[in-house]
């Protein structure tokens, strides 16, 4: 049994989709960021970072999307969502690290700029560059990933829900996915999967 702490439409959508793909027993606890629930003492006691996702597992709690996604895939290897071989696994980590440390941070400058600056002029300047920085991320992903059709090639892996969340960041930042045909096809392929649709419905997200 797993418990996922999430806020609607946040990056916790990635482990939510993956858990449904794996068919594991999943409970959901909503931690609505817009209402500040991620800063409530009860949640900070669970995750002092004040961020979602947080996943309770039978072996303990985990944070950070790359760790949560790989853990879930590795703990249920019979579903085949953990790439096989050292290099393929390293490639999966390489992609998730990029999405977490480069793309997510580029997107965070839109709504969370106050982490880095308080001056309204500086904040506005940071926000101005969000579409450009995400476009650079999309260009990098479009030109370097196999995306054939899944992020790492022919097989769906634990990276795919996270790449789908990236497509949602593009949309939220007003960056069209149309100039990135492989990413656009990936987004459509993700939306065609019942697990994606079930996670979106559970979080009451309309695509
Ligand atoms: N590196 C973390 C980032 C988690 C993160 O920043 N989550 C956002 C939601 S997408 C959050 O909780 N934001 C609350 C805040 O910034 O105060 C991960 O990948 O899990």
PDB file of C-alpha atoms and ligand atoms in Angstrom:
ATOM      1  CA  UNK A   1       0.000   0.000   0.000  1.00  0.00           C
ATOM      2  CA  UNK A   2       1.264   3.441  -0.975  1.00  0.00           C
ATOM      3  CA  UNK A   3       0.025   6.891   0.003  1.00  0.00           C
ATOM      4  CA  UNK A   4       0.706   9.775  -2.343  1.00  0.00           C
ATOM      5  CA  UNK A   5       0.554  13.331  -1.027  1.00  0.00           C
ATOM      6  CA  UNK A   6      -0.242  15.596  -3.939  1.00  0.00           C
ATOM      7  CA  UNK A   7      -1.619  18.954  -4.958  1.00  0.00           C
ATOM      8  CA  UNK A   8      -3.913  19.022  -7.978  1.00  0.00           C
ATOM      9  CA  UNK A   9      -1.996  19.555 -11.208  1.00  0.00           C
ATOM     10  CA  UNK A  10       1.412  19.596  -9.523  1.00  0.00           C
ATOM     11  CA  UNK A  11       4.391  17.447 -10.490  1.00  0.00           C
ATOM     12  CA  UNK A  12       2.929  14.781  -8.179  1.00  0.00           C
ATOM     13  CA  UNK A  13       0.842  13.891 -11.229  1.00  0.00           C
ATOM     14  CA  UNK A  14       3.864  11.919 -12.503  1.00  0.00           C
ATOM     15  CA  UNK A  15       4.042   9.382  -9.649  1.00  0.00           C
ATOM     16  CA  UNK A  16       0.236   9.317  -9.564  1.00  0.00           C
ATOM     17  CA  UNK A  17       0.126   8.185 -13.213  1.00  0.00           C
ATOM     18  CA  UNK A  18       2.971   5.730 -12.680  1.00  0.00           C
ATOM     19  CA  UNK A  19       1.303   4.149  -9.640  1.00  0.00           C
ATOM     20  CA  UNK A  20      -1.855   3.620 -11.703  1.00  0.00           C
ATOM     21  CA  UNK A  21       0.189   2.141 -14.562  1.00  0.00           C
ATOM     22  CA  UNK A  22       1.726  -0.279 -12.077  1.00  0.00           C
ATOM     23  CA  UNK A  23      -1.671  -1.146 -10.641  1.00  0.00           C
ATOM     24  CA  UNK A  24      -0.499  -0.751  -7.053  1.00  0.00           C
ATOM     25  CA  UNK A  25      -2.749  -0.143  -4.087  1.00  0.00           C
ATOM     26  CA  UNK A  26      -2.737   3.668  -3.838  1.00  0.00           C
ATOM     27  CA  UNK A  27      -4.269   6.084  -1.345  1.00  0.00           C
ATOM     28  CA  UNK A  28      -4.284   9.803  -2.081  1.00  0.00           C
ATOM     29  CA  UNK A  29      -3.929  12.670   0.367  1.00  0.00           C
ATOM     30  CA  UNK A  30      -4.524  16.101  -1.099  1.00  0.00           C
ATOM     31  CA  UNK A  31      -2.190  18.839   0.108  1.00  0.00           C
ATOM     32  CA  UNK A  32      -3.588  21.890  -1.703  1.00  0.00           C
ATOM     33  CA  UNK A  33      -0.690  24.253  -2.374  1.00  0.00           C
ATOM     34  CA  UNK A  34      -2.981  27.209  -3.264  1.00  0.00           C
ATOM     35  CA  UNK A  35      -4.393  26.990   0.263  1.00  0.00           C
ATOM     36  CA  UNK A  36      -0.919  26.756   1.806  1.00  0.00           C
ATOM     37  CA  UNK A  37      -1.455  23.205   3.057  1.00  0.00           C
ATOM     38  CA  UNK A  38       2.141  22.318   2.120  1.00  0.00           C
ATOM     39  CA  UNK A  39       3.320  24.742   4.823  1.00  0.00           C
ATOM     40  CA  UNK A  40       0.988  23.419   7.538  1.00  0.00           C
ATOM     41  CA  UNK A  41       2.863  22.005  10.565  1.00  0.00           C
ATOM     42  CA  UNK A  42       1.324  18.534  10.049  1.00  0.00           C
ATOM     43  CA  UNK A  43       2.677  18.329   6.504  1.00  0.00           C
ATOM     44  CA  UNK A  44       6.055  19.872   7.367  1.00  0.00           C
ATOM     45  CA  UNK A  45       6.393  17.167  10.021  1.00  0.00           C
ATOM     46  CA  UNK A  46       6.073  14.646   7.196  1.00  0.00           C
ATOM     47  CA  UNK A  47       8.206  16.538   4.650  1.00  0.00           C
ATOM     48  CA  UNK A  48      10.294  19.418   6.039  1.00  0.00           C
ATOM     49  CA  UNK A  49      10.874  20.598   2.451  1.00  0.00           C
ATOM     50  CA  UNK A  50       7.202  21.599   2.266  1.00  0.00           C
ATOM     51  CA  UNK A  51       6.861  20.143  -1.216  1.00  0.00           C
ATOM     52  CA  UNK A  52       4.857  17.500  -3.014  1.00  0.00           C
ATOM     53  CA  UNK A  53       5.073  14.744  -4.054  1.00  0.00           C
ATOM     54  CA  UNK A  54       5.642  12.780  -0.875  1.00  0.00           C
ATOM     55  CA  UNK A  55       5.122   9.028  -1.086  1.00  0.00           C
ATOM     56  CA  UNK A  56       4.622   6.756   1.888  1.00  0.00           C
ATOM     57  CA  UNK A  57       5.829   3.285   0.986  1.00  0.00           C
ATOM     58  CA  UNK A  58       5.826   0.045   2.973  1.00  0.00           C
ATOM     59  CA  UNK A  59       9.537   0.710   3.541  1.00  0.00           C
ATOM     60  CA  UNK A  60       9.383   4.393   4.520  1.00  0.00           C
ATOM     61  CA  UNK A  61       8.665   7.802   3.025  1.00  0.00           C
ATOM     62  CA  UNK A  62      10.225   9.228  -0.121  1.00  0.00           C
ATOM     63  CA  UNK A  63      10.394  12.657  -1.711  1.00  0.00           C
ATOM     64  CA  UNK A  64      11.748  13.922  -5.079  1.00  0.00           C
ATOM     65  CA  UNK A  65      10.124  12.806  -8.299  1.00  0.00           C
ATOM     66  CA  UNK A  66      13.183  11.042  -9.766  1.00  0.00           C
ATOM     67  CA  UNK A  67      13.613   8.936  -6.616  1.00  0.00           C
ATOM     68  CA  UNK A  68       9.905   8.163  -6.255  1.00  0.00           C
ATOM     69  CA  UNK A  69       9.452   7.213  -9.909  1.00  0.00           C
ATOM     70  CA  UNK A  70      12.476   4.935 -10.056  1.00  0.00           C
ATOM     71  CA  UNK A  71      11.613   3.343  -6.720  1.00  0.00           C
ATOM     72  CA  UNK A  72       8.078   2.485  -7.822  1.00  0.00           C
ATOM     73  CA  UNK A  73       9.289   0.985 -11.109  1.00  0.00           C
ATOM     74  CA  UNK A  74      12.075  -0.958  -9.380  1.00  0.00           C
ATOM     75  CA  UNK A  75       9.797  -2.290  -6.659  1.00  0.00           C
ATOM     76  CA  UNK A  76       7.392  -3.725  -9.252  1.00  0.00           C
ATOM     77  CA  UNK A  77       9.827  -5.022 -11.887  1.00  0.00           C
ATOM     78  CA  UNK A  78       7.283  -7.466 -13.314  1.00  0.00           C
ATOM     79  CA  UNK A  79       5.487  -4.494 -14.915  1.00  0.00           C
ATOM     80  CA  UNK A  80       8.633  -3.779 -16.963  1.00  0.00           C
ATOM     81  CA  UNK A  81       8.731  -0.007 -16.374  1.00  0.00           C
ATOM     82  CA  UNK A  82      12.372  -0.036 -15.172  1.00  0.00           C
ATOM     83  CA  UNK A  83      14.716  -0.074 -18.172  1.00  0.00           C
ATOM     84  CA  UNK A  84      17.030  -3.079 -18.295  1.00  0.00           C
ATOM     85  CA  UNK A  85      20.802  -2.698 -18.084  1.00  0.00           C
ATOM     86  CA  UNK A  86      23.134  -0.211 -16.444  1.00  0.00           C
ATOM     87  CA  UNK A  87      23.309   2.222 -19.355  1.00  0.00           C
ATOM     88  CA  UNK A  88      19.545   2.239 -19.973  1.00  0.00           C
ATOM     89  CA  UNK A  89      18.931   2.842 -16.274  1.00  0.00           C
ATOM     90  CA  UNK A  90      21.509   5.629 -16.236  1.00  0.00           C
ATOM     91  CA  UNK A  91      19.799   7.187 -19.269  1.00  0.00           C
ATOM     92  CA  UNK A  92      16.495   7.142 -17.371  1.00  0.00           C
ATOM     93  CA  UNK A  93      18.151   8.852 -14.400  1.00  0.00           C
ATOM     94  CA  UNK A  94      19.804  11.333 -16.756  1.00  0.00           C
ATOM     95  CA  UNK A  95      16.408  12.363 -18.143  1.00  0.00           C
ATOM     96  CA  UNK A  96      14.679  12.558 -14.750  1.00  0.00           C
ATOM     97  CA  UNK A  97      17.564  14.592 -13.292  1.00  0.00           C
ATOM     98  CA  UNK A  98      17.246  17.049 -16.181  1.00  0.00           C
ATOM     99  CA  UNK A  99      13.476  17.360 -15.779  1.00  0.00           C
ATOM    100  CA  UNK A 100      13.872  17.872 -12.021  1.00  0.00           C
ATOM    101  CA  UNK A 101      16.923  20.114 -11.842  1.00  0.00           C
ATOM    102  CA  UNK A 102      16.730  22.110 -15.078  1.00  0.00           C
ATOM    103  CA  UNK A 103      13.188  22.069 -16.506  1.00  0.00           C
ATOM    104  CA  UNK A 104      11.224  22.169 -13.235  1.00  0.00           C
ATOM    105  CA  UNK A 105      13.427  24.959 -11.891  1.00  0.00           C
ATOM    106  CA  UNK A 106      12.987  26.918 -15.132  1.00  0.00           C
ATOM    107  CA  UNK A 107       9.203  26.567 -14.701  1.00  0.00           C
ATOM    108  CA  UNK A 108       9.349  27.432 -10.979  1.00  0.00           C
ATOM    109  CA  UNK A 109      10.601  30.905 -11.912  1.00  0.00           C
ATOM    110  CA  UNK A 110       7.042  31.611 -13.118  1.00  0.00           C
ATOM    111  CA  UNK A 111       5.143  31.118  -9.852  1.00  0.00           C
ATOM    112  CA  UNK A 112       7.897  30.659  -7.261  1.00  0.00           C
ATOM    113  CA  UNK A 113      10.241  33.493  -8.225  1.00  0.00           C
ATOM    114  CA  UNK A 114      10.180  34.736  -4.636  1.00  0.00           C
ATOM    115  CA  UNK A 115      12.542  31.891  -3.792  1.00  0.00           C
ATOM    116  CA  UNK A 116      15.234  33.833  -5.624  1.00  0.00           C
ATOM    117  CA  UNK A 117      14.283  37.540  -5.533  1.00  0.00           C
ATOM    118  CA  UNK A 118      11.895  39.923  -3.766  1.00  0.00           C
ATOM    119  CA  UNK A 119      12.413  43.019  -5.897  1.00  0.00           C
ATOM    120  CA  UNK A 120       9.348  43.286  -8.220  1.00  0.00           C
ATOM    121  CA  UNK A 121      11.546  44.349 -11.125  1.00  0.00           C
ATOM    122  CA  UNK A 122      13.840  41.355 -10.649  1.00  0.00           C
ATOM    123  CA  UNK A 123      10.828  39.055 -10.292  1.00  0.00           C
ATOM    124  CA  UNK A 124       9.242  40.346 -13.484  1.00  0.00           C
ATOM    125  CA  UNK A 125      12.541  39.967 -15.303  1.00  0.00           C
ATOM    126  CA  UNK A 126      12.884  36.333 -14.170  1.00  0.00           C
ATOM    127  CA  UNK A 127       9.317  35.582 -15.224  1.00  0.00           C
ATOM    128  CA  UNK A 128       9.935  37.110 -18.641  1.00  0.00           C
ATOM    129  CA  UNK A 129      12.551  34.437 -19.373  1.00  0.00           C
ATOM    130  CA  UNK A 130      10.401  31.440 -18.380  1.00  0.00           C
ATOM    131  CA  UNK A 131       8.998  30.773 -21.887  1.00  0.00           C
ATOM    132  CA  UNK A 132      12.445  31.148 -23.437  1.00  0.00           C
ATOM    133  CA  UNK A 133      14.092  28.820 -20.913  1.00  0.00           C
ATOM    134  CA  UNK A 134      11.356  26.197 -21.281  1.00  0.00           C
ATOM    135  CA  UNK A 135      11.631  26.464 -25.067  1.00  0.00           C
ATOM    136  CA  UNK A 136      15.335  25.684 -24.701  1.00  0.00           C
ATOM    137  CA  UNK A 137      14.479  22.661 -22.547  1.00  0.00           C
ATOM    138  CA  UNK A 138      11.912  21.477 -25.108  1.00  0.00           C
ATOM    139  CA  UNK A 139      14.414  21.916 -27.944  1.00  0.00           C
ATOM    140  CA  UNK A 140      16.988  19.889 -26.045  1.00  0.00           C
ATOM    141  CA  UNK A 141      14.490  17.093 -25.284  1.00  0.00           C
ATOM    142  CA  UNK A 142      13.031  17.048 -28.805  1.00  0.00           C
ATOM    143  CA  UNK A 143      16.451  16.776 -30.428  1.00  0.00           C
ATOM    144  CA  UNK A 144      18.181  14.382 -28.029  1.00  0.00           C
ATOM    145  CA  UNK A 145      15.556  11.916 -26.761  1.00  0.00           C
ATOM    146  CA  UNK A 146      14.722   8.789 -28.792  1.00  0.00           C
ATOM    147  CA  UNK A 147      10.966   9.543 -28.365  1.00  0.00           C
ATOM    148  CA  UNK A 148      10.094   6.550 -30.393  1.00  0.00           C
ATOM    149  CA  UNK A 149       7.321   6.843 -29.260  1.00  0.00           C
ATOM    150  CA  UNK A 150       8.198   6.782 -25.561  1.00  0.00           C
ATOM    151  CA  UNK A 151      10.803   8.984 -23.920  1.00  0.00           C
ATOM    152  CA  UNK A 152      13.553   6.346 -24.009  1.00  0.00           C
ATOM    153  CA  UNK A 153      12.493   4.558 -27.186  1.00  0.00           C
ATOM    154  CA  UNK A 154      10.129   1.710 -27.911  1.00  0.00           C
ATOM    155  CA  UNK A 155       9.226   0.893 -24.311  1.00  0.00           C
ATOM    156  CA  UNK A 156       7.156   2.909 -21.861  1.00  0.00           C
ATOM    157  CA  UNK A 157       9.186   3.547 -18.705  1.00  0.00           C
ATOM    158  CA  UNK A 158       8.970   5.384 -15.400  1.00  0.00           C
ATOM    159  CA  UNK A 159      10.250   8.512 -17.204  1.00  0.00           C
ATOM    160  CA  UNK A 160       7.175   8.907 -19.394  1.00  0.00           C
ATOM    161  CA  UNK A 161       4.745  10.340 -16.841  1.00  0.00           C
ATOM    162  CA  UNK A 162       7.419  12.894 -15.871  1.00  0.00           C
ATOM    163  CA  UNK A 163       7.953  13.914 -19.516  1.00  0.00           C
ATOM    164  CA  UNK A 164       4.182  14.342 -19.800  1.00  0.00           C
ATOM    165  CA  UNK A 165       4.276  16.689 -16.781  1.00  0.00           C
ATOM    166  CA  UNK A 166       6.954  18.656 -18.644  1.00  0.00           C
ATOM    167  CA  UNK A 167       4.492  19.090 -21.545  1.00  0.00           C
ATOM    168  CA  UNK A 168       2.008  20.513 -19.048  1.00  0.00           C
ATOM    169  CA  UNK A 169       4.644  23.013 -17.838  1.00  0.00           C
ATOM    170  CA  UNK A 170       5.070  24.188 -21.445  1.00  0.00           C
ATOM    171  CA  UNK A 171       1.342  24.743 -21.689  1.00  0.00           C
ATOM    172  CA  UNK A 172       1.161  26.569 -18.340  1.00  0.00           C
ATOM    173  CA  UNK A 173       4.000  28.853 -19.450  1.00  0.00           C
ATOM    174  CA  UNK A 174       2.252  29.646 -22.731  1.00  0.00           C
ATOM    175  CA  UNK A 175       4.792  27.745 -24.850  1.00  0.00           C
ATOM    176  CA  UNK A 176       3.183  25.906 -27.758  1.00  0.00           C
ATOM    177  CA  UNK A 177       4.199  22.255 -28.109  1.00  0.00           C
ATOM    178  CA  UNK A 178       3.448  22.363 -31.862  1.00  0.00           C
ATOM    179  CA  UNK A 179       7.027  23.163 -32.957  1.00  0.00           C
ATOM    180  CA  UNK A 180       8.105  19.987 -31.100  1.00  0.00           C
ATOM    181  CA  UNK A 181       6.367  17.178 -33.015  1.00  0.00           C
ATOM    182  CA  UNK A 182       7.942  14.310 -31.063  1.00  0.00           C
ATOM    183  CA  UNK A 183       7.025  15.863 -27.711  1.00  0.00           C
ATOM    184  CA  UNK A 184       3.532  16.628 -29.049  1.00  0.00           C
ATOM    185  CA  UNK A 185       3.077  13.013 -30.174  1.00  0.00           C
ATOM    186  CA  UNK A 186       4.334  11.817 -26.779  1.00  0.00           C
ATOM    187  CA  UNK A 187       1.778  13.996 -24.992  1.00  0.00           C
ATOM    188  CA  UNK A 188      -1.019  12.565 -27.151  1.00  0.00           C
ATOM    189  CA  UNK A 189       0.218   9.011 -26.559  1.00  0.00           C
ATOM    190  CA  UNK A 190       0.225   9.667 -22.808  1.00  0.00           C
ATOM    191  CA  UNK A 191      -3.314  11.055 -22.956  1.00  0.00           C
ATOM    192  CA  UNK A 192      -4.447   7.894 -24.741  1.00  0.00           C
ATOM    193  CA  UNK A 193      -3.417   5.714 -21.804  1.00  0.00           C
ATOM    194  CA  UNK A 194      -6.114   4.756 -19.283  1.00  0.00           C
ATOM    195  CA  UNK A 195      -3.741   5.351 -16.333  1.00  0.00           C
ATOM    196  CA  UNK A 196      -3.142   8.947 -17.435  1.00  0.00           C
ATOM    197  CA  UNK A 197      -6.860   9.542 -17.873  1.00  0.00           C
ATOM    198  CA  UNK A 198      -7.618   7.985 -14.482  1.00  0.00           C
ATOM    199  CA  UNK A 199      -5.039  10.187 -12.710  1.00  0.00           C
ATOM    200  CA  UNK A 200      -6.360  13.305 -14.467  1.00  0.00           C
ATOM    201  CA  UNK A 201      -9.922  12.397 -13.492  1.00  0.00           C
ATOM    202  CA  UNK A 202      -8.928  11.700  -9.870  1.00  0.00           C
ATOM    203  CA  UNK A 203      -7.269  15.128  -9.701  1.00  0.00           C
ATOM    204  CA  UNK A 204     -10.212  16.739 -11.547  1.00  0.00           C
ATOM    205  CA  UNK A 205      -7.885  18.069 -14.254  1.00  0.00           C
ATOM    206  CA  UNK A 206      -9.321  18.842 -17.683  1.00  0.00           C
ATOM    207  CA  UNK A 207      -6.813  18.631 -20.547  1.00  0.00           C
TER     208      UNK A 207
HETATM  209  N1  LIG B   1      12.515  18.505  -6.744  1.00  0.00           N
HETATM  210  C1  LIG B   1      11.193  18.243  -6.243  1.00  0.00           C
HETATM  211  C2  LIG B   1      10.345  19.481  -6.476  1.00  0.00           C
HETATM  212  C3  LIG B   1       9.019  19.370  -5.784  1.00  0.00           C
HETATM  213  C4  LIG B   1       8.251  20.675  -5.930  1.00  0.00           C
HETATM  214  O1  LIG B   1       8.814  21.780  -6.014  1.00  0.00           O
HETATM  215  N2  LIG B   1       6.939  20.510  -5.940  1.00  0.00           N
HETATM  216  C5  LIG B   1       6.087  21.683  -6.046  1.00  0.00           C
HETATM  217  C6  LIG B   1       4.797  21.307  -6.729  1.00  0.00           C
HETATM  218  S1  LIG B   1       5.097  20.874  -8.415  1.00  0.00           S
HETATM  219  C7  LIG B   1       5.772  22.202  -4.660  1.00  0.00           C
HETATM  220  O2  LIG B   1       5.537  21.427  -3.771  1.00  0.00           O
HETATM  221  N3  LIG B   1       5.765  23.525  -4.521  1.00  0.00           N
HETATM  222  C8  LIG B   1       5.457  24.171  -3.296  1.00  0.00           C
HETATM  223  C9  LIG B   1       6.353  25.349  -3.069  1.00  0.00           C
HETATM  224  O3  LIG B   1       7.209  25.636  -3.886  1.00  0.00           O
HETATM  225  O4  LIG B   1       6.200  25.988  -2.028  1.00  0.00           O
HETATM  226  C10 LIG B   1      10.602  17.017  -6.924  1.00  0.00           C
HETATM  227  O5  LIG B   1      10.877  16.789  -8.085  1.00  0.00           O
HETATM  228  O6  LIG B   1       9.856  16.253  -6.277  1.00  0.00           O
END
